[in-house]
């Protein structure tokens, strides 16, 4: 819980890095990528880290996030959703982006 709060405090500070990552994904053809999704993906990626993470390490995780990692996370999120109809079209969009 403390880690999540730590990251939430940094959210505004790391917004330029998140924005940069979203723009990169858009340039690569993943037009539906959003800042909130990238933020959630990063938090998910770091959820098991037990040690303290410094701000510069956190920014590095954002900037080195790969499209494949993001798409895998997005796919898993759509599968785990309780409301399949809320995510209608997400899987089709993923397949379209890959092909």
Short mmCIF file of C-alpha atoms in Angstrom, two decimals:
data_model
loop_
_atom_site.label_atom_id
_atom_site.label_comp_id
_atom_site.label_asym_id
_atom_site.label_seq_id
_atom_site.Cartn_x
_atom_site.Cartn_y
_atom_site.Cartn_z
CA UNK A 1 0.00 0.00 0.00
CA UNK A 2 2.82 2.40 0.85
CA UNK A 3 4.42 1.86 -2.55
CA UNK A 4 1.22 2.77 -4.36
CA UNK A 5 0.98 5.97 -2.33
CA UNK A 6 4.63 6.74 -3.09
CA UNK A 7 3.98 6.38 -6.80
CA UNK A 8 0.78 8.42 -6.63
CA UNK A 9 2.76 11.30 -5.12
CA UNK A 10 5.10 11.14 -8.13
CA UNK A 11 2.36 10.97 -10.75
CA UNK A 12 2.38 14.68 -11.54
CA UNK A 13 6.19 14.76 -11.55
CA UNK A 14 6.49 11.88 -14.05
CA UNK A 15 3.67 13.07 -16.32
CA UNK A 16 6.13 14.25 -19.03
CA UNK A 17 7.67 10.75 -19.16
CA UNK A 18 4.23 9.13 -19.39
CA UNK A 19 3.18 11.59 -22.09
CA UNK A 20 6.35 10.82 -24.01
CA UNK A 21 5.66 7.07 -23.79
CA UNK A 22 2.07 7.54 -25.00
CA UNK A 23 3.29 9.64 -27.93
CA UNK A 24 5.86 6.94 -28.77
CA UNK A 25 3.13 4.29 -28.79
CA UNK A 26 0.98 6.51 -31.03
CA UNK A 27 3.89 6.89 -33.46
CA UNK A 28 4.23 3.11 -33.51
CA UNK A 29 0.56 2.81 -34.51
CA UNK A 30 -1.03 2.12 -31.14
CA UNK A 31 -3.42 5.06 -31.32
CA UNK A 32 -5.60 3.95 -28.41
CA UNK A 33 -2.82 4.13 -25.81
CA UNK A 34 -3.66 6.57 -23.02
CA UNK A 35 -1.70 8.11 -20.18
CA UNK A 36 -3.96 6.43 -17.60
CA UNK A 37 -3.42 3.02 -19.17
CA UNK A 38 0.35 3.49 -19.29
CA UNK A 39 0.29 4.64 -15.64
CA UNK A 40 -1.75 1.58 -14.62
CA UNK A 41 0.54 -0.71 -16.59
CA UNK A 42 3.61 0.70 -14.84
CA UNK A 43 1.99 0.30 -11.41
CA UNK A 44 1.09 -3.28 -12.30
CA UNK A 45 4.64 -3.96 -13.45
CA UNK A 46 6.07 -2.67 -10.16
CA UNK A 47 3.46 -4.19 -7.85
CA UNK A 48 5.76 -6.96 -6.58
CA UNK A 49 8.76 -4.76 -5.86
CA UNK A 50 9.43 -4.84 -2.12
CA UNK A 51 12.40 -2.48 -1.96
CA UNK A 52 12.18 1.28 -2.14
CA UNK A 53 12.28 2.57 -5.70
CA UNK A 54 13.94 5.92 -6.35
CA UNK A 55 12.32 8.48 -8.61
CA UNK A 56 14.97 8.12 -11.31
CA UNK A 57 14.44 4.35 -11.35
CA UNK A 58 10.69 4.85 -11.62
CA UNK A 59 11.12 7.22 -14.59
CA UNK A 60 13.46 4.68 -16.22
CA UNK A 61 10.76 1.99 -15.91
CA UNK A 62 8.31 4.30 -17.68
CA UNK A 63 10.71 5.24 -20.47
CA UNK A 64 11.81 1.63 -21.10
CA UNK A 65 8.28 0.19 -21.19
CA UNK A 66 7.99 -1.82 -24.39
CA UNK A 67 4.90 -1.96 -26.59
CA UNK A 68 4.74 -5.74 -26.10
CA UNK A 69 4.64 -5.39 -22.32
CA UNK A 70 1.93 -2.76 -22.58
CA UNK A 71 -0.15 -4.83 -25.02
CA UNK A 72 0.20 -7.98 -22.87
CA UNK A 73 -0.97 -6.01 -19.83
CA UNK A 74 -3.87 -4.50 -21.78
CA UNK A 75 -4.92 -7.94 -23.03
CA UNK A 76 -4.81 -9.41 -19.52
CA UNK A 77 -6.81 -6.46 -18.19
CA UNK A 78 -9.50 -7.02 -20.81
CA UNK A 79 -9.66 -10.75 -19.97
CA UNK A 80 -9.88 -10.05 -16.23
CA UNK A 81 -12.60 -7.45 -16.54
CA UNK A 82 -15.90 -8.42 -14.96
CA UNK A 83 -17.82 -6.44 -17.56
CA UNK A 84 -16.94 -7.83 -20.98
CA UNK A 85 -19.23 -5.39 -22.73
CA UNK A 86 -17.39 -2.41 -21.21
CA UNK A 87 -14.30 -3.57 -23.11
CA UNK A 88 -16.10 -4.40 -26.32
CA UNK A 89 -13.83 -3.69 -29.23
CA UNK A 90 -10.60 -3.67 -27.20
CA UNK A 91 -9.47 -7.10 -28.37
CA UNK A 92 -10.43 -6.34 -31.95
CA UNK A 93 -8.40 -3.12 -31.73
CA UNK A 94 -5.41 -5.03 -30.35
CA UNK A 95 -5.57 -7.50 -33.21
CA UNK A 96 -5.91 -4.67 -35.72
CA UNK A 97 -2.89 -2.88 -34.20
CA UNK A 98 -0.75 -6.02 -34.40
CA UNK A 99 -1.66 -6.88 -37.98
#
